[in-house]
Short mmCIF file of C-alpha atoms in Angstrom, two decimals:
data_model
loop_
_atom_site.label_atom_id
_atom_site.label_comp_id
_atom_site.label_asym_id
_atom_site.label_seq_id
_atom_site.Cartn_x
_atom_site.Cartn_y
_atom_site.Cartn_z
CA MET A 93 26.91 -11.86 23.26
CA LYS A 94 24.19 -14.38 23.01
CA THR A 95 21.58 -11.70 23.69
CA ILE A 96 23.01 -9.56 20.80
CA ARG A 97 22.76 -12.51 18.22
CA SER A 98 19.23 -13.32 19.31
CA ASN A 99 18.22 -9.62 18.84
CA ILE A 100 19.83 -9.65 15.30
CA ALA A 101 18.37 -12.82 14.40
CA LYS A 102 14.87 -11.43 15.52
CA ARG A 103 15.35 -8.29 13.33
CA ILE A 104 16.39 -10.35 10.17
CA ALA A 105 13.08 -12.65 10.65
CA VAL A 106 11.15 -9.41 11.09
CA LEU A 107 12.43 -7.87 7.88
CA PHE A 108 12.15 -11.40 6.08
CA ILE A 109 8.37 -11.70 6.90
CA ALA A 110 7.73 -7.98 6.15
CA SER A 111 9.46 -8.32 2.59
CA SER A 112 7.62 -11.71 2.06
CA SER A 113 4.24 -10.16 2.77
CA THR A 114 5.03 -7.09 0.52
CA PHE A 115 5.89 -9.30 -2.39
CA SER A 116 2.94 -11.44 -2.05
CA VAL A 117 0.73 -8.17 -2.12
CA PHE A 118 2.37 -6.94 -5.39
CA SER A 119 2.72 -10.43 -7.09
CA ALA A 120 -1.21 -11.02 -6.48
CA PRO A 121 -3.25 -10.17 -9.68
CA ILE A 122 -4.93 -6.92 -9.54
CA SER A 123 -8.22 -5.56 -11.09
CA PHE A 124 -8.32 -2.47 -13.25
CA ASP A 125 -9.77 -0.48 -10.36
CA GLU A 126 -7.14 -1.54 -7.97
CA ALA A 127 -4.25 -0.72 -10.60
CA TRP A 128 -6.02 2.77 -10.77
CA GLU A 129 -5.76 3.27 -6.93
CA LEU A 130 -2.20 2.06 -7.06
CA LEU A 131 -1.25 4.42 -9.82
CA GLN A 132 -2.87 7.39 -8.01
CA GLU A 133 -0.60 6.71 -5.07
CA ASN A 134 2.73 6.18 -6.76
CA ASN A 135 2.41 8.40 -10.07
CA ASN A 136 5.08 11.21 -9.83
CA SER A 137 3.33 13.46 -12.40
CA LEU A 138 0.19 13.36 -10.24
CA ALA A 139 2.39 13.98 -7.29
CA ALA A 140 3.88 17.14 -8.92
CA GLN A 141 0.44 18.38 -10.05
CA GLN A 142 -0.90 17.87 -6.30
CA ALA A 143 2.06 19.79 -5.01
CA ASN A 144 1.50 22.66 -7.44
CA LEU A 145 -2.08 22.80 -6.37
CA GLU A 146 -0.99 22.96 -2.66
CA ARG A 147 1.39 25.77 -3.67
CA TYR A 148 -1.32 27.91 -5.07
CA GLN A 149 -3.71 27.17 -2.26
CA HIS A 150 -1.03 28.61 0.13
CA LEU A 151 -0.47 31.69 -1.99
CA GLN A 152 -4.26 31.98 -1.79
CA SER A 153 -4.27 31.86 1.99
CA ALA A 154 -1.28 34.42 2.05
CA SER A 155 -3.59 36.72 -0.07
CA SER A 156 -6.10 37.26 2.82
CA SER A 157 -3.44 39.10 4.82
CA LEU A 158 -3.63 41.98 2.60
CA ASN A 159 -6.45 43.19 4.43
CA LEU A 160 -4.41 43.41 7.65
CA PRO A 161 -2.07 46.31 8.68
CA SER A 162 1.50 46.01 8.05
CA VAL A 163 3.45 46.56 11.17
CA SER A 164 7.52 46.71 11.30
CA LEU A 165 10.11 47.49 13.73
CA GLY A 166 12.86 50.00 12.57
CA ALA A 167 15.97 51.21 13.68
CA ASN A 168 18.09 54.16 12.30
CA TYR A 169 21.57 55.36 12.87
CA THR A 170 22.46 58.61 11.15
CA ARG A 171 25.81 60.42 11.22
CA LEU A 172 25.90 64.36 10.86
CA ASP A 173 28.58 66.70 9.61
CA THR A 174 28.60 68.30 12.88
CA ASP A 175 26.56 68.59 16.17
CA VAL A 176 23.32 70.52 15.52
CA THR A 177 23.65 73.57 17.81
CA VAL A 178 21.96 76.92 18.77
CA SER A 179 23.55 79.96 20.18
CA GLY A 180 21.82 82.63 22.26
CA LYS A 181 22.53 85.12 19.48
CA GLN A 182 20.64 82.97 17.06
CA LEU A 183 17.79 82.47 19.37
CA SER A 184 17.65 86.27 20.22
CA GLU A 185 17.47 87.08 16.49
CA SER A 186 14.80 84.37 16.00
CA LEU A 187 12.77 86.38 18.39
CA SER A 188 13.37 89.71 16.91
CA ASN A 189 9.86 89.90 15.29
CA VAL A 190 8.38 90.45 18.79
CA PRO A 191 10.23 93.75 19.89
CA VAL A 192 7.58 94.27 22.75
CA GLY A 193 8.35 91.07 24.44
CA LEU A 194 12.16 91.71 24.28
CA SER A 195 12.04 95.20 25.70
CA ALA A 196 9.87 93.96 28.61
CA ILE A 197 12.55 91.27 29.31
CA GLU A 198 15.22 93.73 29.07
CA SER A 199 13.60 95.92 31.59
CA ILE A 200 12.93 93.32 33.95
CA VAL A 201 16.65 91.77 33.70
CA PRO A 202 19.19 94.38 32.35
CA GLY A 203 21.66 92.90 29.90
CA LEU A 204 20.14 89.32 29.69
CA VAL A 205 19.30 89.48 25.86
CA SER A 206 22.98 90.74 25.12
CA SER A 207 24.40 88.06 27.39
CA LEU A 208 22.61 85.33 25.34
CA GLY A 209 25.15 85.50 22.62
CA ASP A 210 27.51 83.80 24.81
CA ILE A 211 25.37 80.79 25.47
CA THR A 212 25.25 77.62 23.02
CA SER A 213 22.99 74.74 23.30
CA THR A 214 23.36 71.40 21.60
CA ILE A 215 20.05 70.24 20.07
CA THR A 216 21.38 66.98 19.01
CA GLU A 217 24.84 65.26 18.48
CA ARG A 218 26.13 64.29 15.08
CA ASP A 219 25.61 60.50 15.73
CA ILE A 220 21.99 59.84 16.01
CA PHE A 221 20.29 56.37 16.75
CA SER A 222 16.65 55.73 17.02
CA SER A 223 14.09 52.92 16.89
CA SER A 224 10.35 52.74 16.48
CA ILE A 225 7.43 50.60 15.66
CA ARG A 226 5.65 51.83 12.51
CA ALA A 227 2.24 50.43 11.40
CA ILE A 228 0.29 51.28 7.98
CA TRP A 229 -3.10 49.98 7.33
CA PRO A 230 -4.69 50.28 3.98
CA ILE A 231 -8.59 51.17 4.18
CA PHE A 232 -9.45 51.92 0.60
CA THR A 233 -7.13 50.79 -2.39
CA GLY A 234 -9.88 51.25 -5.08
CA GLY A 235 -10.60 47.45 -5.01
CA ARG A 236 -6.74 46.36 -6.03
CA ILE A 237 -6.74 44.18 -2.77
CA SER A 238 -9.84 42.19 -3.46
CA ALA A 239 -8.95 41.81 -7.25
CA ALA A 240 -5.34 40.42 -6.01
CA GLN A 241 -7.39 37.96 -3.74
CA THR A 242 -9.61 37.02 -6.69
CA ALA A 243 -6.69 36.50 -8.86
CA ALA A 244 -5.16 34.02 -6.36
CA GLU A 245 -8.38 32.25 -6.09
CA GLY A 246 -8.53 31.90 -9.71
CA LYS A 247 -4.86 30.69 -9.85
CA THR A 248 -5.81 28.07 -7.29
CA GLU A 249 -8.88 27.09 -9.40
CA GLU A 250 -6.38 26.48 -12.31
CA ALA A 251 -4.17 24.41 -10.57
CA LYS A 252 -7.11 22.24 -9.23
CA SER A 253 -8.29 21.98 -12.82
CA GLN A 254 -4.75 21.14 -14.05
CA PHE A 255 -4.43 18.41 -11.51
CA ALA A 256 -7.96 16.86 -12.57
CA MET A 257 -6.78 17.09 -16.34
CA GLU A 258 -3.72 15.19 -15.33
CA ARG A 259 -5.45 12.54 -13.51
CA GLN A 260 -7.57 11.99 -16.47
CA ALA A 261 -4.71 11.76 -18.91
CA ARG A 262 -3.24 9.14 -16.33
CA TYR A 263 -6.21 7.29 -16.20
CA GLU A 264 -6.14 6.81 -20.13
CA ASP A 265 -2.65 5.90 -19.95
CA LEU A 266 -3.34 3.20 -17.37
CA SER A 267 -6.15 1.91 -19.56
CA LYS A 268 -3.73 1.41 -22.50
CA TYR A 269 -1.12 -0.36 -20.59
CA TYR A 270 -3.45 -2.35 -18.39
CA PHE A 271 -5.56 -3.90 -21.34
CA SER A 272 -2.54 -4.00 -23.69
CA VAL A 273 -1.24 -6.75 -21.30
CA LEU A 274 -4.67 -8.50 -21.53
CA LEU A 275 -4.54 -8.20 -25.21
CA ALA A 276 -1.20 -9.78 -25.42
CA LYS A 277 -2.26 -12.56 -23.24
CA ASP A 278 -5.21 -13.26 -25.68
CA VAL A 279 -2.84 -13.32 -28.59
CA LEU A 280 -0.34 -15.41 -26.93
CA ALA A 281 -2.99 -17.88 -26.17
CA THR A 282 -4.18 -17.93 -29.76
CA ARG A 283 -0.63 -18.54 -30.98
CA GLN A 284 -0.12 -21.06 -28.48
CA ALA A 285 -3.44 -22.89 -29.85
CA VAL A 286 -2.13 -22.53 -33.44
CA GLU A 287 1.17 -24.05 -32.41
CA ALA A 288 -0.65 -26.86 -30.66
CA GLY A 289 -2.88 -27.58 -33.78
CA LEU A 290 0.31 -27.49 -36.00
CA VAL A 291 2.21 -29.85 -33.78
CA GLN A 292 -0.74 -32.43 -34.14
CA HIS A 293 -0.65 -31.74 -37.88
CA ARG A 294 2.90 -32.32 -38.25
CA ASP A 295 2.94 -35.68 -36.15
CA PHE A 296 -0.03 -36.92 -38.23
CA SER A 297 1.66 -36.06 -41.46
CA LEU A 298 4.83 -37.89 -40.45
CA LYS A 299 2.53 -40.92 -39.87
CA LEU A 300 0.84 -40.53 -43.21
CA GLU A 301 4.22 -40.27 -44.78
CA GLN A 302 5.50 -43.15 -43.39
CA GLN A 303 2.55 -45.01 -44.72
CA GLY A 304 3.07 -43.56 -48.07
CA GLN A 305 -0.27 -41.85 -48.06
CA ILE A 306 1.32 -38.24 -48.61
CA ALA A 307 4.27 -37.19 -50.49
CA LYS A 308 7.24 -35.52 -48.50
CA VAL A 309 6.52 -32.18 -49.55
CA GLU A 310 3.18 -32.27 -47.41
CA ARG A 311 5.26 -33.38 -44.52
CA LEU A 312 7.85 -30.48 -44.85
CA GLN A 313 5.08 -28.09 -45.53
CA ALA A 314 3.65 -29.09 -41.91
CA GLU A 315 7.00 -28.62 -40.43
CA ALA A 316 7.83 -25.40 -41.99
CA SER A 317 4.37 -24.15 -40.91
CA LEU A 318 5.06 -25.40 -37.21
CA ASP A 319 8.42 -23.62 -37.12
CA LYS A 320 6.93 -20.40 -38.26
CA ALA A 321 4.10 -20.81 -35.55
CA LYS A 322 6.73 -21.27 -32.93
CA VAL A 323 8.25 -18.05 -33.95
CA GLU A 324 5.10 -16.24 -33.89
CA THR A 325 4.35 -17.78 -30.45
CA ASN A 326 8.10 -16.58 -29.23
CA LYS A 327 7.05 -13.05 -30.52
CA ALA A 328 3.68 -13.09 -29.00
CA ARG A 329 5.41 -14.04 -25.56
CA LYS A 330 7.99 -11.18 -25.86
CA ASN A 331 5.12 -8.77 -26.65
CA LEU A 332 3.48 -9.86 -23.40
CA ASN A 333 6.53 -9.49 -21.46
CA ILE A 334 7.04 -5.85 -22.84
CA ALA A 335 3.54 -5.02 -22.06
CA GLN A 336 3.73 -6.45 -18.60
CA LEU A 337 7.00 -4.52 -17.93
CA ALA A 338 5.42 -1.39 -19.19
CA LEU A 339 2.48 -1.72 -16.82
CA SER A 340 4.61 -2.50 -13.78
CA GLN A 341 6.70 0.65 -14.53
CA ILE A 342 3.75 2.91 -14.84
CA LEU A 343 2.41 1.51 -11.41
CA GLY A 344 5.77 1.93 -9.89
CA GLN A 345 6.28 -1.77 -8.91
CA PRO A 346 9.46 -3.61 -8.82
CA SER A 347 7.73 -6.97 -9.74
CA THR A 348 5.67 -8.02 -12.60
CA VAL A 349 2.06 -6.77 -12.09
CA GLU A 350 -0.52 -9.54 -13.40
CA PRO A 351 -3.98 -8.21 -14.31
CA SER A 352 -6.91 -10.05 -13.04
CA ASP A 353 -9.60 -8.58 -15.52
CA SER A 354 -10.43 -9.88 -19.05
CA LEU A 355 -11.22 -8.10 -22.07
CA PHE A 356 -15.00 -7.39 -22.86
CA VAL A 357 -17.52 -5.28 -24.27
CA ASN A 358 -21.00 -4.19 -23.20
CA SER A 359 -23.95 -4.85 -25.47
CA ASN A 360 -25.66 -1.38 -24.06
CA LEU A 361 -24.01 1.68 -23.45
CA PRO A 362 -25.73 5.04 -22.07
CA MET A 363 -27.02 7.44 -24.45
CA MET A 364 -24.36 9.66 -26.26
CA ASP A 365 -26.08 12.70 -24.95
CA VAL A 366 -25.53 11.61 -21.44
CA PHE A 367 -21.72 11.72 -22.09
CA ILE A 368 -21.86 14.93 -23.93
CA ASN A 369 -23.93 16.75 -21.20
CA GLN A 370 -21.75 15.19 -18.53
CA THR A 371 -18.63 16.02 -20.30
CA LEU A 372 -19.58 19.73 -20.85
CA SER A 373 -20.65 20.24 -17.30
CA THR A 374 -17.64 18.60 -15.49
CA TYR A 375 -14.52 18.52 -17.94
CA PRO A 376 -11.73 20.18 -15.95
CA GLY A 377 -10.54 21.97 -19.08
CA LEU A 378 -13.63 24.05 -19.20
CA ASP A 379 -13.13 24.99 -15.40
CA LEU A 380 -9.51 25.95 -16.26
CA LEU A 381 -10.73 28.51 -18.62
CA ASP A 382 -13.34 29.85 -16.21
CA ALA A 383 -10.34 30.34 -13.90
CA LYS A 384 -8.52 32.10 -16.58
CA GLU A 385 -11.55 34.34 -16.95
CA LYS A 386 -11.56 35.18 -13.34
CA GLN A 387 -7.96 36.32 -13.47
CA ALA A 388 -8.54 38.41 -16.25
CA SER A 389 -11.69 39.96 -14.77
CA SER A 390 -9.75 40.75 -11.52
CA LEU A 391 -6.94 42.29 -13.75
CA ILE A 392 -9.55 44.67 -15.01
CA LYS A 393 -10.69 45.57 -11.71
CA ALA A 394 -7.09 46.13 -10.49
CA GLU A 395 -6.20 48.24 -13.44
CA LYS A 396 -9.42 50.39 -12.95
CA GLY A 397 -8.57 50.73 -9.24
CA LYS A 398 -5.47 52.68 -10.17
CA TYR A 399 -7.72 55.46 -11.00
CA TYR A 400 -9.00 55.79 -7.41
CA PRO A 401 -7.23 57.39 -4.50
CA GLU A 402 -5.46 55.18 -1.91
CA VAL A 403 -6.57 55.88 1.72
CA TYR A 404 -4.50 54.42 4.85
CA LEU A 405 -3.93 54.92 8.28
CA TYR A 406 -0.51 55.13 9.78
CA GLY A 407 1.16 55.45 13.02
CA ASP A 408 4.68 55.28 14.76
CA TYR A 409 5.91 54.65 18.38
CA SER A 410 9.24 55.76 19.34
CA LEU A 411 11.01 52.84 21.42
CA HIS A 412 14.60 54.46 21.80
CA GLU A 413 16.17 57.85 21.18
CA ASP A 414 19.29 59.64 22.09
CA ASP A 415 19.29 61.67 25.12
CA SER A 416 19.18 65.27 23.21
CA LEU A 417 17.05 68.20 23.25
CA ALA A 418 15.50 67.21 19.89
CA SER A 419 14.69 63.88 21.21
CA GLN A 420 12.94 65.52 24.16
CA MET A 421 10.94 67.77 22.06
CA LYS A 422 9.97 64.95 19.65
CA PRO A 423 6.54 63.21 20.75
CA ASP A 424 6.70 59.37 21.57
CA TRP A 425 3.89 58.46 19.31
CA LEU A 426 2.03 59.60 16.45
CA VAL A 427 -1.08 58.50 14.23
CA GLY A 428 -2.69 59.88 11.06
CA ILE A 429 -4.55 59.23 7.98
CA GLY A 430 -3.00 59.51 4.54
CA VAL A 431 -4.58 59.77 1.07
CA ASN A 432 -2.62 59.25 -2.10
CA ILE A 433 -4.12 60.65 -5.35
CA PRO A 434 -2.53 59.47 -8.77
CA LEU A 435 -2.51 62.34 -11.10
CA VAL A 436 -0.22 61.25 -13.85
CA ASP A 437 0.31 57.40 -14.30
CA THR A 438 3.31 56.26 -16.39
CA SER A 439 2.13 52.35 -16.18
CA GLY A 440 -0.43 52.65 -18.94
CA ARG A 441 -3.69 52.18 -17.06
CA SER A 442 -6.06 52.51 -19.88
CA GLU A 443 -4.06 50.34 -22.12
CA LYS A 444 -3.86 47.63 -19.45
CA VAL A 445 -7.71 47.81 -18.80
CA SER A 446 -8.32 47.19 -22.47
CA ALA A 447 -5.69 44.38 -22.62
CA ALA A 448 -7.60 42.69 -19.80
CA HIS A 449 -10.94 43.21 -21.47
CA SER A 450 -9.43 41.52 -24.54
CA ALA A 451 -8.09 38.69 -22.38
CA VAL A 452 -11.57 37.96 -21.06
CA THR A 453 -13.00 38.10 -24.54
CA GLN A 454 -10.24 35.48 -25.54
CA VAL A 455 -11.18 33.33 -23.10
CA LYS A 456 -14.82 33.43 -23.90
CA TYR A 457 -14.20 32.52 -27.45
CA LEU A 458 -11.75 29.59 -26.23
CA LYS A 459 -14.39 28.21 -24.01
CA ALA A 460 -17.02 28.11 -26.74
CA GLN A 461 -14.52 26.49 -29.33
CA ALA A 462 -13.52 23.97 -26.50
CA LYS A 463 -17.17 23.02 -26.01
CA GLN A 464 -17.58 22.45 -29.73
CA ASP A 465 -14.05 20.32 -29.84
CA LEU A 466 -15.42 18.36 -26.80
CA THR A 467 -18.93 17.67 -28.22
CA VAL A 468 -17.14 16.23 -31.45
CA LEU A 469 -14.58 14.23 -29.47
CA VAL A 470 -17.20 12.58 -27.35
CA GLN A 471 -19.36 11.73 -30.40
CA LYS A 472 -16.28 10.24 -32.21
CA THR A 473 -15.22 8.08 -29.30
CA TYR A 474 -18.79 7.14 -28.70
CA LEU A 475 -19.25 5.82 -32.30
CA GLU A 476 -15.87 4.24 -32.11
CA ALA A 477 -17.04 1.97 -29.08
CA GLN A 478 -20.08 1.10 -30.80
CA GLN A 479 -18.41 0.20 -33.77
CA SER A 480 -16.09 -1.96 -31.65
CA VAL A 481 -19.03 -3.72 -30.12
CA GLU A 482 -20.58 -4.49 -33.48
CA GLU A 483 -17.32 -5.70 -34.82
CA VAL A 484 -17.01 -8.29 -31.73
CA MET A 485 -20.44 -9.35 -32.01
CA GLY A 486 -20.14 -9.69 -35.96
CA LEU A 487 -17.06 -11.88 -35.58
CA ASP A 488 -18.74 -14.64 -33.70
CA SER A 489 -20.15 -16.12 -36.74
CA SER A 490 -16.72 -15.79 -38.42
CA ILE A 491 -15.27 -17.78 -35.75
CA SER A 492 -17.76 -20.51 -35.82
CA LEU A 493 -17.25 -20.74 -39.74
CA ALA A 494 -13.60 -20.77 -39.19
CA LYS A 495 -13.76 -23.60 -36.58
CA GLU A 496 -15.96 -25.79 -38.78
CA ASN A 497 -13.68 -25.06 -41.86
CA LEU A 498 -10.62 -26.16 -39.88
CA SER A 499 -12.24 -29.48 -38.64
CA LEU A 500 -13.33 -30.17 -42.30
CA ARG A 501 -9.84 -29.43 -43.59
CA LYS A 502 -8.34 -31.66 -41.05
CA LYS A 503 -10.62 -34.58 -41.84
CA ALA A 504 -10.23 -34.08 -45.49
CA PHE A 505 -6.41 -34.15 -45.04
CA ASN A 506 -6.62 -37.47 -42.91
CA GLN A 507 -8.53 -38.98 -45.89
CA GLY A 508 -6.21 -37.82 -48.56
CA LEU A 509 -8.69 -35.34 -49.87
CA SER A 510 -6.83 -32.07 -48.73
CA ASN A 511 -3.40 -30.91 -48.82
CA SER A 512 -1.45 -29.75 -45.72
CA LEU A 513 -1.35 -26.03 -46.82
CA GLU A 514 -5.09 -25.98 -46.77
CA VAL A 515 -5.04 -27.31 -43.18
CA VAL A 516 -2.44 -24.72 -42.18
CA ASP A 517 -4.35 -21.77 -43.88
CA ALA A 518 -7.47 -22.88 -42.08
CA GLU A 519 -5.56 -22.86 -38.69
CA LEU A 520 -4.26 -19.53 -39.36
CA TYR A 521 -7.37 -18.05 -40.49
CA LEU A 522 -8.91 -19.03 -37.34
CA ALA A 523 -6.28 -17.49 -35.26
CA SER A 524 -6.45 -14.18 -37.39
CA ILE A 525 -10.28 -13.89 -36.63
CA LYS A 526 -9.90 -14.53 -32.83
CA THR A 527 -7.09 -11.87 -32.66
CA GLN A 528 -9.40 -9.48 -34.63
CA GLN A 529 -11.97 -9.96 -32.20
CA SER A 530 -9.50 -9.53 -29.01
CA VAL A 531 -8.32 -6.19 -30.79
CA ALA A 532 -11.74 -4.98 -31.24
CA ARG A 533 -12.59 -5.86 -27.58
CA PHE A 534 -9.29 -3.89 -26.67
CA GLN A 535 -10.14 -0.86 -28.86
CA TYR A 536 -13.79 -0.86 -27.09
CA LEU A 537 -12.09 -0.68 -23.55
CA ILE A 538 -9.94 2.25 -24.77
CA SER A 539 -12.75 4.05 -26.10
CA LEU A 540 -15.11 3.52 -23.10
CA ASN A 541 -12.28 4.53 -20.59
CA LYS A 542 -11.74 7.65 -22.52
CA LEU A 543 -15.48 8.49 -22.53
CA LEU A 544 -15.27 7.89 -18.65
CA ALA A 545 -12.21 9.99 -18.38
CA LEU A 546 -13.85 12.92 -20.59
CA SER A 547 -17.14 12.84 -18.49
CA SER A 548 -15.22 12.64 -15.28
CA GLU A 549 -16.97 9.23 -14.49
CA MET A 550 -13.93 7.15 -14.16
CA ASP A 551 -15.09 5.59 -10.79
CA THR A 552 -17.76 4.05 -12.40
CA PHE A 553 -15.80 1.51 -14.38
CA SER A 554 -16.59 -1.35 -12.27
CA SER A 555 -20.30 -1.10 -13.20
CA TYR A 556 -19.31 -1.79 -16.82
CA THR A 557 -17.47 -4.71 -15.74
CA ASN A 558 -20.27 -6.21 -13.88
CA ASN A 559 -22.46 -5.78 -16.87
CA SER A 560 -19.94 -7.12 -19.49
CA ILE A 561 -19.54 -9.69 -22.15
CA THR A 562 -16.33 -11.33 -21.68
CA ALA A 563 -13.89 -12.79 -23.98
CA LEU A 564 -13.76 -16.30 -24.61
CA SER A 565 -11.79 -18.35 -21.99
CA SER A 566 -8.29 -19.80 -22.79
CA THR A 567 -9.57 -23.29 -22.76
CA GLU A 568 -12.17 -22.35 -25.38
CA GLN A 569 -9.40 -20.73 -27.41
CA GLN A 570 -7.08 -23.65 -27.33
CA LYS A 571 -9.82 -26.16 -27.88
CA ASP A 572 -9.41 -28.42 -30.94
CA PRO A 573 -12.24 -27.63 -33.20
CA SER A 574 -11.91 -31.10 -34.72
#
């Protein structure tokens, strides 16, 4: 009994250690690259597309067997109306066309031919059972087998492109969720800085009111502004919780995922033409259209193949036969070659060939239009990223001005030269500029990751992180400009 309890205790300890280590891994802050790896492991839509790709890979492998002969084992049971018999009279009548032979037989054995009418022979009984191995090997089908194999290959390539497009879409989604958390953190830090500043302002207003240096309404204004700032802080905190919950869900984690990166911009981006050329050469949507064109071309070949004859080898080997005269007369095996020439076809071969040509033409036009649309999309996204960088850089001077204005307003209020509302406005203005700059950084990262997804360069994100201009630290955002 003690041994059983000891084993149970050991198992509980092992489970506790395992769960603790798992929790520590999930609870540790993760970078964007680590989050991307985690998403690729746990995302259901990616798993579904992967299963779809494997499905068509198996179907493509199955099409290779079309070149092989088909071998089957068959068995037949047949019941006739009556036994198949032949009498001597029927046999003699069937030989009536050779009178010389019959006369010779009659001269040798007098009365033999006439006596055959009383003899009956059973060729086969009414119940017939047989089994055999049959083989058919197509040796020429007018190109229809190779067309079917090409179509299967095209479907596999289409599934591969769909998986790549789904991967890009999930990458863009992760970018929005991950950096939304960082944006919400920056906004919360800014709101907390505003609240801390207004707490100081409210406390100082109380002292000034007690000393009779300001009116009661100034103190009330400071308290009202502080209460509103607390509401905004709580709102920012809830938005952060919502963003973290969404990020945890998309990564399939039961605990809150904490990002370790920060919002940033890059002062220099590769040339726009680099992204355009890379996108036009690697975008999986264009590969998908190529796969569609391959399937349509194979359909043309398959429909044209219906105009050619089919040539095939065939064979049959009997495994079991009834003990009858017919079975004894039938050979054990046979082989041969067959030709099937279509004379009148009711499937509409010519119309289907024309339809397949139209499908190829449609895909070519779609591909040309897709290249135009992708070029415009890359240009638009690239310019948006540049605009975000310019906005971030341009707001630095506004933040410096807002800090200096807040410092002057506080000093003026302390000296009775300014009212409480001016201090609050200066505090909120600084917060609005900081928030605007954080939003610009967020928009830049969204545009950057969209460019990386379109150009299939998602694995290069870390290089942009290493050459980044990061956001202001939380301590700098919370520093009192006075």
